[in-house]
Tab-separated table of C-alpha atoms in Angstrom:
chain	number	residue	atom	x	y	z
A	181	UNK	CA	88.186	120.338	100.351
A	182	UNK	CA	91.701	120.821	101.674
A	183	UNK	CA	92.847	117.189	101.780
A	184	UNK	CA	91.606	113.642	101.784
A	185	UNK	CA	92.379	111.251	104.599
A	186	UNK	CA	94.398	108.228	105.568
A	187	UNK	CA	91.987	105.386	106.108
A	188	UNK	CA	91.934	103.775	109.519
A	189	UNK	CA	91.548	104.714	113.157
A	190	UNK	CA	95.230	105.072	114.092
A	191	UNK	CA	97.127	108.320	114.413
A	192	UNK	CA	100.700	108.120	113.206
A	193	UNK	CA	103.646	109.539	115.141
A	194	UNK	CA	104.494	113.068	114.133
A	195	UNK	CA	101.080	113.794	112.625
A	196	UNK	CA	99.511	117.152	113.438
A	197	UNK	CA	96.457	117.380	111.152
A	198	UNK	CA	93.068	115.714	111.564
A	199	UNK	CA	89.879	115.629	109.533
A	200	UNK	CA	86.308	115.465	110.816
A	201	UNK	CA	83.703	113.915	108.553
A	202	UNK	CA	79.943	113.840	109.070
A	203	UNK	CA	79.588	117.092	110.996
A	204	UNK	CA	76.113	118.586	111.468
A	205	UNK	CA	75.448	121.427	108.986
A	206	UNK	CA	75.190	124.007	111.776
A	207	UNK	CA	78.818	123.467	112.853
A	208	UNK	CA	81.073	126.379	111.915
A	209	UNK	CA	84.618	127.480	112.693
A	210	UNK	CA	83.601	129.240	115.906
A	211	UNK	CA	81.770	126.249	117.378
A	212	UNK	CA	84.551	123.865	116.374
A	213	UNK	CA	87.208	126.065	117.989
A	214	UNK	CA	85.094	126.316	121.146
A	215	UNK	CA	84.941	122.516	121.361
A	216	UNK	CA	88.705	122.143	120.890
A	217	UNK	CA	89.455	124.905	123.390
A	218	UNK	CA	87.748	122.769	126.051
A	219	UNK	CA	90.672	120.305	126.048
A	220	UNK	CA	93.457	121.899	123.952
A	221	UNK	CA	93.138	125.683	124.169
A	222	UNK	CA	95.166	127.659	121.611
A	223	UNK	CA	96.942	124.511	120.442
A	224	UNK	CA	95.803	124.778	116.825
A	225	UNK	CA	96.990	127.060	114.042
A	226	UNK	CA	94.782	126.064	111.103
A	227	UNK	CA	91.012	125.487	111.042
A	228	UNK	CA	88.959	125.016	107.889
A	229	UNK	CA	85.225	124.229	107.786
A	230	UNK	CA	84.180	124.165	104.099
A	231	UNK	CA	80.715	125.596	103.505
A	232	UNK	CA	78.016	125.278	100.888
A	233	UNK	CA	77.906	128.741	99.343
A	234	UNK	CA	74.253	128.372	98.377
A	235	UNK	CA	72.889	126.995	101.630
A	236	UNK	CA	75.403	128.884	103.776
A	237	UNK	CA	75.974	125.798	105.937
A	238	UNK	CA	78.796	123.354	106.534
A	239	UNK	CA	79.180	120.486	104.068
A	240	UNK	CA	80.013	118.173	106.965
A	241	UNK	CA	83.812	118.362	106.824
A	242	UNK	CA	86.467	120.092	108.893
A	243	UNK	CA	90.260	120.188	108.896
A	244	UNK	CA	92.397	121.184	111.871
A	245	UNK	CA	96.158	121.398	112.203
A	246	UNK	CA	97.718	121.540	115.665
A	247	UNK	CA	100.956	123.133	116.780
A	248	UNK	CA	102.411	119.804	117.946
A	249	UNK	CA	101.786	116.083	117.750
A	250	UNK	CA	100.736	115.732	121.399
A	251	UNK	CA	97.880	118.210	120.999
A	252	UNK	CA	96.783	116.622	117.739
A	253	UNK	CA	96.788	113.150	119.273
A	254	UNK	CA	94.770	114.396	122.250
A	255	UNK	CA	92.196	115.953	119.908
A	256	UNK	CA	92.071	112.761	117.883
A	257	UNK	CA	91.366	110.697	120.994
A	258	UNK	CA	88.860	113.090	122.590
A	259	UNK	CA	86.862	113.679	119.426
A	260	UNK	CA	86.908	109.953	118.639
A	261	UNK	CA	85.491	109.308	122.113
A	262	UNK	CA	82.833	111.991	121.541
A	263	UNK	CA	81.821	110.377	118.263
A	264	UNK	CA	80.964	107.165	120.127
A	265	UNK	CA	78.815	108.875	122.773
A	266	UNK	CA	75.194	109.021	121.674
A	267	UNK	CA	74.456	111.843	124.132
A	268	UNK	CA	77.208	114.075	122.797
A	269	UNK	CA	76.400	116.734	120.173
A	270	UNK	CA	79.637	115.590	118.498
A	271	UNK	CA	78.495	111.971	118.242
A	272	UNK	CA	78.184	112.013	114.439
A	273	UNK	CA	81.669	112.881	113.120
A	274	UNK	CA	84.318	110.424	112.116
A	275	UNK	CA	87.797	111.495	113.163
A	276	UNK	CA	90.560	110.685	110.696
A	277	UNK	CA	94.177	111.526	110.125
A	278	UNK	CA	94.424	114.006	107.260
A	279	UNK	CA	96.688	113.143	104.356
A	280	UNK	CA	98.073	116.677	104.137
A	281	UNK	CA	100.016	117.449	107.318
A	282	UNK	CA	101.227	120.804	108.617
A	283	UNK	CA	100.176	124.436	108.434
A	284	UNK	CA	102.121	125.343	105.298
A	285	UNK	CA	101.075	122.281	103.264
A	286	UNK	CA	97.397	122.773	104.164
A	287	UNK	CA	97.549	126.421	103.114
A	288	UNK	CA	99.307	125.469	99.893
A	289	UNK	CA	96.687	122.802	99.176
A	290	UNK	CA	93.865	125.303	99.657
A	291	UNK	CA	95.664	127.829	97.469
A	292	UNK	CA	96.002	125.299	94.646
A	293	UNK	CA	92.415	124.096	94.877
A	294	UNK	CA	90.612	127.383	95.505
A	295	UNK	CA	92.918	130.024	94.055
A	296	UNK	CA	94.444	133.185	95.476
A	297	UNK	CA	91.227	135.145	94.922
A	298	UNK	CA	89.417	133.023	97.543
A	299	UNK	CA	91.786	133.939	100.373
A	300	UNK	CA	89.411	136.784	101.260
A	301	UNK	CA	86.354	134.548	101.164
A	302	UNK	CA	84.572	134.456	104.563
A	303	UNK	CA	84.549	130.660	104.320
A	304	UNK	CA	88.310	130.421	103.755
A	305	UNK	CA	90.530	128.695	106.352
A	306	UNK	CA	91.463	130.556	109.492
A	307	UNK	CA	95.052	130.702	110.728
A	308	UNK	CA	96.018	131.364	114.344
A	309	UNK	CA	99.225	132.423	116.081
A	310	UNK	CA	99.365	131.900	119.846
A	311	UNK	CA	95.587	131.626	119.939
A	312	UNK	CA	95.029	134.859	118.006
A	313	UNK	CA	93.529	134.750	114.552
A	314	UNK	CA	95.644	136.156	111.729
A	315	UNK	CA	93.384	138.808	110.157
A	316	UNK	CA	94.902	138.646	106.675
A	317	UNK	CA	95.141	135.120	105.295
A	318	UNK	CA	97.393	136.318	102.481
A	319	UNK	CA	100.017	137.274	105.071
A	320	UNK	CA	99.929	133.734	106.459
A	321	UNK	CA	100.323	132.323	102.962
A	322	UNK	CA	103.357	134.501	102.270
A	323	UNK	CA	104.875	133.439	105.583
A	324	UNK	CA	104.267	129.694	105.479
A	325	UNK	CA	103.968	128.755	101.788
A	326	UNK	CA	107.149	128.739	99.724
A	327	UNK	CA	107.280	128.584	95.951
A	328	UNK	CA	108.631	125.020	96.081
A	329	UNK	CA	105.858	123.924	98.448
A	330	UNK	CA	103.192	125.457	96.223
A	331	UNK	CA	104.643	123.767	93.144
A	332	UNK	CA	104.804	120.426	94.965
A	333	UNK	CA	101.152	120.625	95.986
A	334	UNK	CA	100.168	121.671	92.492
A	335	UNK	CA	101.894	118.596	91.085
A	336	UNK	CA	100.157	116.380	93.650
A	337	UNK	CA	96.746	117.802	92.738
A	338	UNK	CA	97.386	117.316	89.021
A	339	UNK	CA	98.557	113.759	89.614
A	340	UNK	CA	95.435	112.869	91.623
A	341	UNK	CA	93.235	114.513	89.013
A	342	UNK	CA	94.885	112.548	86.209
A	343	UNK	CA	94.538	109.295	88.135
A	344	UNK	CA	90.858	110.018	88.816
A	345	UNK	CA	90.206	110.764	85.142
A	346	UNK	CA	92.055	107.598	84.117
A	347	UNK	CA	90.018	105.497	86.535
A	348	UNK	CA	86.812	107.093	85.279
A	349	UNK	CA	87.761	106.411	81.668
A	350	UNK	CA	88.641	102.765	82.363
A	351	UNK	CA	85.189	102.202	83.840
A	352	UNK	CA	83.505	103.149	80.579
A	353	UNK	CA	83.107	100.103	78.329
A	354	UNK	CA	83.009	100.781	74.573
A	355	UNK	CA	79.721	99.870	72.929
A	356	UNK	CA	79.733	97.196	70.250
A	357	UNK	CA	79.167	98.617	66.719
A	358	UNK	CA	76.246	96.272	66.000
A	359	UNK	CA	74.277	97.849	68.836
A	360	UNK	CA	74.643	101.424	67.607
A	361	UNK	CA	71.232	102.877	66.889
A	362	UNK	CA	70.654	103.723	63.234
A	363	UNK	CA	68.992	106.927	64.363
A	364	UNK	CA	72.396	108.177	65.492
A	365	UNK	CA	74.002	107.675	62.064
A	366	UNK	CA	73.939	110.878	60.042
A	367	UNK	CA	73.105	110.422	56.368
A	368	UNK	CA	74.000	113.289	54.074
A	369	UNK	CA	72.115	113.877	50.811
A	370	UNK	CA	74.823	113.728	48.183
A	371	UNK	CA	74.082	114.879	44.581
A	372	UNK	CA	73.471	112.053	42.117
A	373	UNK	CA	76.180	111.961	39.448
A	374	UNK	CA	75.516	110.158	36.235
A	375	UNK	CA	78.286	107.805	35.005
A	376	UNK	CA	77.750	109.128	31.479
A	377	UNK	CA	78.964	112.547	32.494
A	378	UNK	CA	82.204	111.048	33.748
A	379	UNK	CA	83.172	108.894	30.811
A	380	UNK	CA	81.166	105.922	31.981
A	381	UNK	CA	83.124	105.687	35.238
A	382	UNK	CA	81.440	106.289	38.554
A	383	UNK	CA	83.575	108.870	40.350
A	384	UNK	CA	84.816	108.206	43.831
A	385	UNK	CA	83.069	110.178	46.525
A	386	UNK	CA	85.183	113.061	47.785
A	387	UNK	CA	86.674	112.499	51.177
A	388	UNK	CA	86.238	115.035	53.932
A	389	UNK	CA	89.388	116.856	54.785
A	390	UNK	CA	90.401	116.632	58.431
A	391	UNK	CA	92.568	119.194	60.043
A	392	UNK	CA	95.623	117.653	61.684
A	393	UNK	CA	95.567	117.606	65.456
A	394	UNK	CA	98.358	119.665	66.981
A	395	UNK	CA	99.377	118.830	70.513
A	396	UNK	CA	99.228	121.566	73.090
A	397	UNK	CA	102.853	120.905	73.976
A	398	UNK	CA	103.892	121.679	70.405
A	399	UNK	CA	101.896	124.902	70.447
A	400	UNK	CA	103.589	125.945	73.679
A	401	UNK	CA	107.061	125.092	72.390
A	402	UNK	CA	106.350	126.953	69.157
A	403	UNK	CA	105.248	130.009	71.069
A	404	UNK	CA	108.365	129.952	73.228
A	405	UNK	CA	111.094	128.789	70.858
A	406	UNK	CA	109.606	129.903	67.544
A	407	UNK	CA	109.396	126.379	66.125
A	408	UNK	CA	107.405	125.824	62.930
């Protein structure tokens, strides 16, 4: 998925990217472009319809970036109207404002999430210039995605991932020790040692040695700066 969405039904000034959610599985890039061309021909430069690689069908999402705010707002209004018409084949989707806005940022987001090797995937986003599809997506990435933009999107993805993991961890409640099943406690058969063989004193059981945990940051700094 290229980007999540801003909740609500409004479309903010200056926005150019929309998201469609709840699309029928048979919708693909070609059919989506044909629908948009009916009211805003050649006014988009980025179209992405993520697909299920096993079923070879859409997963019900689509992302479109337009060349200007007016075209994006028109698409938002028309597709929202279609979603409310029960007789329209586009009556299912929800139309939302995408969180990631612009051609370059959407390409950078895809690059971070999917990797450079997926730029040649048939299901990768399609980029257009003056209504003509750019045949090599890598060329579009080199043109519209700067190093700083890529790094910014990478930091955003890592931040969201960390927040999601933190939220998932906080939902897990620790189990009380008294409810731990005895079947899960490992008992090791230790050799019986007679007190007489140790001067009448029962020896203390040997403790297991634990290897100290070394942080990954220390390992990296040691590799770079030769720290010990």
